[in-house]
XYZ file of C-alpha atoms in Angstrom:
140
model
C 176.324 155.079 61.681
C 174.346 151.930 61.449
C 170.648 150.769 60.869
C 168.898 149.512 63.597
C 168.266 145.385 62.152
C 164.462 145.606 61.984
C 164.116 148.756 59.296
C 167.034 146.413 57.751
C 165.535 142.956 57.037
C 162.380 143.498 54.912
C 160.967 139.561 55.128
C 158.664 140.691 51.578
C 161.819 141.298 49.645
C 164.659 138.954 50.441
C 163.669 136.165 52.570
C 168.162 135.366 52.566
C 169.982 137.995 54.731
C 173.939 137.624 54.725
C 175.017 138.517 57.947
C 178.847 139.047 59.581
C 179.502 139.437 63.128
C 183.403 140.543 64.643
C 185.313 140.631 67.440
C 186.044 143.917 69.175
C 189.446 145.048 70.877
C 192.198 143.227 69.074
C 190.042 139.456 70.008
C 190.448 136.226 68.649
C 186.957 134.234 68.107
C 189.435 131.303 66.884
C 192.915 130.680 65.057
C 195.915 132.195 65.891
C 197.215 135.571 67.342
C 200.179 136.581 65.454
C 201.045 139.312 68.227
C 201.721 136.462 71.042
C 201.325 133.801 69.077
C 198.276 132.358 71.773
C 196.008 129.443 69.611
C 192.497 129.503 69.747
C 191.661 127.028 67.391
C 189.760 125.138 69.896
C 186.682 127.792 69.274
C 185.479 127.220 65.306
C 184.614 123.497 66.304
C 182.167 125.510 69.531
C 180.917 128.184 66.654
C 180.367 125.759 63.974
C 177.785 123.546 66.718
C 176.913 126.339 68.234
C 175.470 127.779 65.139
C 174.490 123.943 63.366
C 172.079 123.262 66.691
C 170.359 126.918 66.724
C 169.544 126.224 63.049
C 167.359 122.968 64.089
C 165.399 124.828 66.788
C 165.128 128.739 65.210
C 162.625 128.132 61.893
C 166.295 130.237 59.962
C 168.298 127.744 57.969
C 171.777 128.611 57.249
C 172.520 128.530 54.054
C 176.508 128.934 54.233
C 179.243 129.864 56.902
C 182.857 130.825 57.399
C 184.361 131.120 60.848
C 187.237 133.246 60.008
C 190.138 134.429 62.783
C 188.220 137.425 64.400
C 184.567 137.008 62.970
C 182.033 134.692 60.862
C 179.923 135.835 58.013
C 176.615 133.780 57.647
C 173.774 132.956 55.136
C 170.500 132.694 56.682
C 167.408 131.980 54.986
C 164.514 132.988 57.061
C 161.579 130.830 57.093
C 158.525 132.982 58.490
C 155.908 129.745 56.673
C 157.261 127.429 58.254
C 156.716 129.409 61.683
C 153.440 129.665 60.622
C 152.464 125.835 60.554
C 154.362 124.688 63.249
C 151.461 123.930 65.951
C 151.880 125.377 70.074
C 152.906 122.644 71.032
C 155.627 122.419 68.292
C 156.400 126.337 69.686
C 156.351 125.414 72.981
C 158.777 122.528 72.458
C 161.406 124.624 70.155
C 161.293 127.170 72.840
C 161.724 124.936 75.391
C 165.544 123.574 73.625
C 167.475 127.003 74.381
C 164.576 128.502 77.608
C 163.502 127.250 80.230
C 160.166 128.690 79.709
C 157.523 130.135 82.474
C 155.577 128.203 84.921
C 152.231 128.277 82.091
C 154.407 127.096 78.979
C 155.256 124.516 81.509
C 152.324 123.865 81.684
C 151.100 123.379 78.612
C 153.932 120.413 78.245
C 152.953 118.516 80.725
C 149.164 118.463 79.488
C 148.160 119.443 82.893
C 144.324 121.633 82.245
C 144.203 125.292 81.712
C 142.128 128.065 82.861
C 140.680 130.667 80.931
C 142.775 132.992 81.599
C 145.916 131.308 81.830
C 145.052 129.724 77.454
C 144.665 133.556 76.617
C 148.091 134.457 78.384
C 149.866 131.286 76.890
C 148.329 132.501 73.111
C 149.772 135.429 73.843
C 153.266 133.922 74.468
C 152.755 131.007 71.830
C 152.244 133.948 69.469
C 155.855 135.926 70.788
C 157.944 132.943 70.606
C 156.876 132.004 67.059
C 157.651 135.375 65.787
C 160.654 134.864 68.142
C 161.840 131.793 66.291
C 161.360 133.227 62.248
C 163.803 135.932 64.032
C 167.274 136.894 62.544
C 167.769 139.189 65.905
C 166.797 136.230 67.884
C 168.428 133.147 66.630
C 172.087 135.186 65.709
């Protein structure tokens, strides 16, 4: 039985990880399906573009990758220290590149004044986003 990723990843031991993602049910990610003759090669660029776009948002560098016909291999470097160095605003801006955010993060980015309770709630959200931006599970 597979081991949960949160039990496998230990940033104190290593920040480099080799991740594999496979298609199921004989599905093709890219390349040509020899059985049907159908080509899925156009997807290779999609996967590569998305992978590199996510690397610009998250605090996880892509050291190398291979997009195969039914799976991908990715070598990642988790830069959790970078996530800690980013300002709160930088964290929210990065998060908004992928997700809409909530009314509070939108208000924060606009520069609107926040009440004390709103600042506390925002701090909790930013702390969670900071963790997620350095999480392999959230990026891939």
